[in-house]
Coordinates of C-alpha atoms in Angstrom, one line a residue:
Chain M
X409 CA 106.1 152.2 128.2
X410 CA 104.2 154.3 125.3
X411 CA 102.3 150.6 124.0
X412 CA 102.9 149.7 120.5
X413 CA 103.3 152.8 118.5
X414 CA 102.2 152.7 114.6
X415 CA 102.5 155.2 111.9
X416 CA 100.7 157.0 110.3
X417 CA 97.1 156.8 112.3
X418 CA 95.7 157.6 108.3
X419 CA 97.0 157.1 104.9
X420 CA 95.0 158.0 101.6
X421 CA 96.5 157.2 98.3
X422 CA 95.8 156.5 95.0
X423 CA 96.0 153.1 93.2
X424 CA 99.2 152.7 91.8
X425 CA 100.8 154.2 94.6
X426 CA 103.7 152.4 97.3
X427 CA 102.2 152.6 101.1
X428 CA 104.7 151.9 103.7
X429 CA 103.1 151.2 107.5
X430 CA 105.1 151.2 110.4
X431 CA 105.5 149.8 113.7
X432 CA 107.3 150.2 117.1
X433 CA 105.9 147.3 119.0
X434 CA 107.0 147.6 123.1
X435 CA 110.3 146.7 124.6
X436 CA 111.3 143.3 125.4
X437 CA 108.5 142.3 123.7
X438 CA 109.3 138.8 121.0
X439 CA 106.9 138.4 119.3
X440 CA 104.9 141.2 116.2
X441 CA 102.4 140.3 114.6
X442 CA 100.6 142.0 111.5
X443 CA 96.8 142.1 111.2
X444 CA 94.3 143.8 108.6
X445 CA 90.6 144.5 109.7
X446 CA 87.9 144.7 107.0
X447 CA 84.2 144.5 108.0
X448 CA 83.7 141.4 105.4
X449 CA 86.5 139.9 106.8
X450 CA 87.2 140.7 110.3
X451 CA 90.9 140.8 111.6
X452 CA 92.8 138.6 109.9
X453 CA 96.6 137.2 110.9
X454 CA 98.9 138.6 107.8
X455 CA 102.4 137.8 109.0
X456 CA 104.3 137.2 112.7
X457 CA 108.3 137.5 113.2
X458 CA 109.5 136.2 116.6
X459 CA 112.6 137.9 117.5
X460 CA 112.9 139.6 114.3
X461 CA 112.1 136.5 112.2
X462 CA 109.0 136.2 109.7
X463 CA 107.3 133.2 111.0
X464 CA 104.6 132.5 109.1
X465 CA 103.5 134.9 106.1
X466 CA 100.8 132.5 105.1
X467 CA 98.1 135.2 105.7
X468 CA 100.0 137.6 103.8
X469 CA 97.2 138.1 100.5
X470 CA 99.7 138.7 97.7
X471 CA 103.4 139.3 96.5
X472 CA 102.6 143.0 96.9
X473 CA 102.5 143.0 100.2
X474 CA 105.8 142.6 102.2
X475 CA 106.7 142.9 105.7
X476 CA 110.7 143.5 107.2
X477 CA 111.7 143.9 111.2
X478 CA 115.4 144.8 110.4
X479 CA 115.5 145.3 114.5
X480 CA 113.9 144.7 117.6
X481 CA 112.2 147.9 117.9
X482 CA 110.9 148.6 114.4
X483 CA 108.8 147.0 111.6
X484 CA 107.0 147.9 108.5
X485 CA 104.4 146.7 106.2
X486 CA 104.8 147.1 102.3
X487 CA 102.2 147.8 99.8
X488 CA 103.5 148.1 96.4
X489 CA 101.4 148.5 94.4
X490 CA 98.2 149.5 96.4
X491 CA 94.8 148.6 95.0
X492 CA 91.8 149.3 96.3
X493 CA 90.7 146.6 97.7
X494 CA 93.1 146.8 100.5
X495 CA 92.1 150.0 101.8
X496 CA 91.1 148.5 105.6
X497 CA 92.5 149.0 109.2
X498 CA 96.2 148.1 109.4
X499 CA 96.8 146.7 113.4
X500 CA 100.6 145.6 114.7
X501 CA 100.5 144.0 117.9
X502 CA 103.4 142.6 120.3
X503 CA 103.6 140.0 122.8
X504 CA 106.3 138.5 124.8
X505 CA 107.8 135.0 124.4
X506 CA 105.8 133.2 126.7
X507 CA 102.6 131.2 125.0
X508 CA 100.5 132.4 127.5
X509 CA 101.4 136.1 127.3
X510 CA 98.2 138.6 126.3
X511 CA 99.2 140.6 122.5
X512 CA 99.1 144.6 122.7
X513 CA 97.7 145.8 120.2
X514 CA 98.4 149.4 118.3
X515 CA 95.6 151.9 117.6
X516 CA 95.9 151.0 113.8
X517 CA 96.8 152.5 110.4
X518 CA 93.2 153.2 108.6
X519 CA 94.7 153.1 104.3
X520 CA 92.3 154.5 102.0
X521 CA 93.5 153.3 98.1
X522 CA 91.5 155.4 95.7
Chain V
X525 CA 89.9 133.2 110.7
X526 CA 87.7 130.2 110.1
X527 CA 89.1 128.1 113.0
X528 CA 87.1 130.4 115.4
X529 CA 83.5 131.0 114.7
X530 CA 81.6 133.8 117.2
X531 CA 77.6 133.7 117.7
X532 CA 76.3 136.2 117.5
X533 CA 77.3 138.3 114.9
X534 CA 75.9 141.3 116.4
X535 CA 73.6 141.9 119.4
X536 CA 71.3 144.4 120.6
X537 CA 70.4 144.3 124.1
X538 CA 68.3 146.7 126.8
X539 CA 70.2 148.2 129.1
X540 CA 70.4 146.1 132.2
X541 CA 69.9 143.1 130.5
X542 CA 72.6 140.2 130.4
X543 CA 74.2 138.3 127.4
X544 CA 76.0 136.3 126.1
X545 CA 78.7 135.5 123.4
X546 CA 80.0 132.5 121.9
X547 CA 83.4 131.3 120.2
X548 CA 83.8 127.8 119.2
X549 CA 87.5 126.6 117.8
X550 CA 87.4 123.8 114.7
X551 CA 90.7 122.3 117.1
X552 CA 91.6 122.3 120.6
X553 CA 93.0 125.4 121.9
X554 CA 96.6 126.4 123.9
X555 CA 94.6 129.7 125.1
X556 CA 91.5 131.9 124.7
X557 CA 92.1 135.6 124.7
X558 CA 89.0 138.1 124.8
X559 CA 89.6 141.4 123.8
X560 CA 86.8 144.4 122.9
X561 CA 87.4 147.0 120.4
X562 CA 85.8 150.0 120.3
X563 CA 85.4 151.7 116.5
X564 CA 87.9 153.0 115.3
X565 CA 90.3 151.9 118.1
X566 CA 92.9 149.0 119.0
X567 CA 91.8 146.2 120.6
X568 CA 91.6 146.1 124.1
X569 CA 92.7 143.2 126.3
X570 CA 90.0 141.3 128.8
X571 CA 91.0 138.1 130.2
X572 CA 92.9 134.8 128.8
X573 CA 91.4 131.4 129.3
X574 CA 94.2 128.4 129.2
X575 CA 93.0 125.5 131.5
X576 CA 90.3 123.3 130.7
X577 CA 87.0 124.6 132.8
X578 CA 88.9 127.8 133.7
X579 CA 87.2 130.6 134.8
X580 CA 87.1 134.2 135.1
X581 CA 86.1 137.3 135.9
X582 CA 86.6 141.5 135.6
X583 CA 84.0 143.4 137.0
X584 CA 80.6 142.6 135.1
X585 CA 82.1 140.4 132.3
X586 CA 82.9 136.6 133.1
X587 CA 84.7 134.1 130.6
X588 CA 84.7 130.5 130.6
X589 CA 86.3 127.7 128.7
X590 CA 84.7 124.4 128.3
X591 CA 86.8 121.3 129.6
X592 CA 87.9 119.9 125.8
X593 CA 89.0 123.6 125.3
X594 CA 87.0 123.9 122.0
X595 CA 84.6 126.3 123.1
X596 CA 84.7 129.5 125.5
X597 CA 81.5 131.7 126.6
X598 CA 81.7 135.6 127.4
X599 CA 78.7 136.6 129.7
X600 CA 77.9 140.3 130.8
X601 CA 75.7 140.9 133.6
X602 CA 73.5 144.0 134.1
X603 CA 75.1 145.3 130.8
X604 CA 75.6 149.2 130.8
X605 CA 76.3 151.2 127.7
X606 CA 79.8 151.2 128.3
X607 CA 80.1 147.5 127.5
X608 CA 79.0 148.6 124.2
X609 CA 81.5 147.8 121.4
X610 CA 82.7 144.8 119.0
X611 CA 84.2 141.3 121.1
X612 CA 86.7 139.3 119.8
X613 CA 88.2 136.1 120.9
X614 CA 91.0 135.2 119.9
X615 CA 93.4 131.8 119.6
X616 CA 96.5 130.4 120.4
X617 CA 97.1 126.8 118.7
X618 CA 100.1 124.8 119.5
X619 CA 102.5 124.8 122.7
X620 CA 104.9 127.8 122.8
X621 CA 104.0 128.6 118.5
X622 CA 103.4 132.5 118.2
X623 CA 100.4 132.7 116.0
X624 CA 97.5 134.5 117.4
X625 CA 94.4 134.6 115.2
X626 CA 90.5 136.1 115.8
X627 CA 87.1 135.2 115.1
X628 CA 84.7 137.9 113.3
X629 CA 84.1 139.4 116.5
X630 CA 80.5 140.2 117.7
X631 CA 79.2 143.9 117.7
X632 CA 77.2 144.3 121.1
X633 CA 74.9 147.6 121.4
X634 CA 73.3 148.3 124.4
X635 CA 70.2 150.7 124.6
X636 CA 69.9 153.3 127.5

């Protein structure tokens, strides 16, 4: 399996501006999770789905931000409309159902909002 | 996340030289996950604590998890510059629940 595949690896835009992240997290897999990685704030849980289900979207820091997984194999992250202060690293990881199963993590979506 | 709390932040050690890193849960813990992320990179998967006292090992780096499972330990011996990098543990809370979440993480730098 290719691991969880996200897209794009970079994404610079100006405030104002709608940012769309994706994610192919790996086959068979139950569980995605969103994450966002700031140095002030380190990686923080945003949203999970478990078989294509939000879960929890507690961490999710404002209506702006919105998160679908219409299928198993796909998932994206919404940002509309960007600020600033969001620019960070952008991680989706999978797991599978089991509790004790380790997440796999993607190599992340680095969003620049200028 | 402010459940898990990591000590140190950041650490610089001499080559050769062991350490240690600290993660301490506000609540008792269904598993401890260590990963290590290099900059720039994904996280990287080490080892996953779930019994009380557990134990383990991978090459040079050993993980621990205290009885009450409130508290795990990451120790490197001989540390080399490839174990250079930032550590993160990370938590699973609640029976079969999904929700993974991470401490700060600790930024280890290891001189030559």
């Amino acid at each position: 399996d290719a691991g969880v595949i996200q897209s794009p690896r970079h994404e610079v835009t100006e405030m104002g501006q709608e940012v769309t992240l994706r994610c192919k997290p790996i086959s068979g897999h139950d569980y995605l999770f969103w994450y966002r990685q700031t140095m002030m704030r380190g990686l923080e849980l945003l949203i999970y789905f478990n078989n294509n289900v939000p879960i929890d979207d507690s961490g999710m820091p404002e209506d702006r931000f919105s998160a679908k997984m219409p299928n198993a194999s796909f998932s994206t992250l919404k940002i509309q409309p960007s600020e600033p202060r969001d620019s960070a690293v952008y991680f989706c990881a999978s797991r599978k159902r089991t509790g004790s199963a380790e997440a796999f993590f993607g190599q992340g979506t680095r969003l620049t909002v200028v | 996340s402010q459940e898990l709390e990591q000590s140190p932040q950041s650490l610089i050690v001499q080559e050769g030289k062991n350490l240690t890193i600290n993660c301490t849960s506000s609540k008792t813990l269904y598993g401890l996950y260590w990963y290590k992320q290099k900059y720039g990179e994904g996280l990287i998967f080490l080892m996953m604590l779930q019994k009380g006292g557990e134990e383990k090992s991978h090459e040079k780096i050993t993980a621990k998890l205290d009885e009450k499972k409130q508290q795990s330990s990451l120790h490197i011996t001989a540390s080399q510059p490839s174990h250079a990098g930032i550590y993160l543990c990370g938590a699973a809370y609640g029976g079969s629940q999904g929700n993974l979440i991470f401490g700060k993480g600790t930024k280890l730098s290891v001189k030559p």
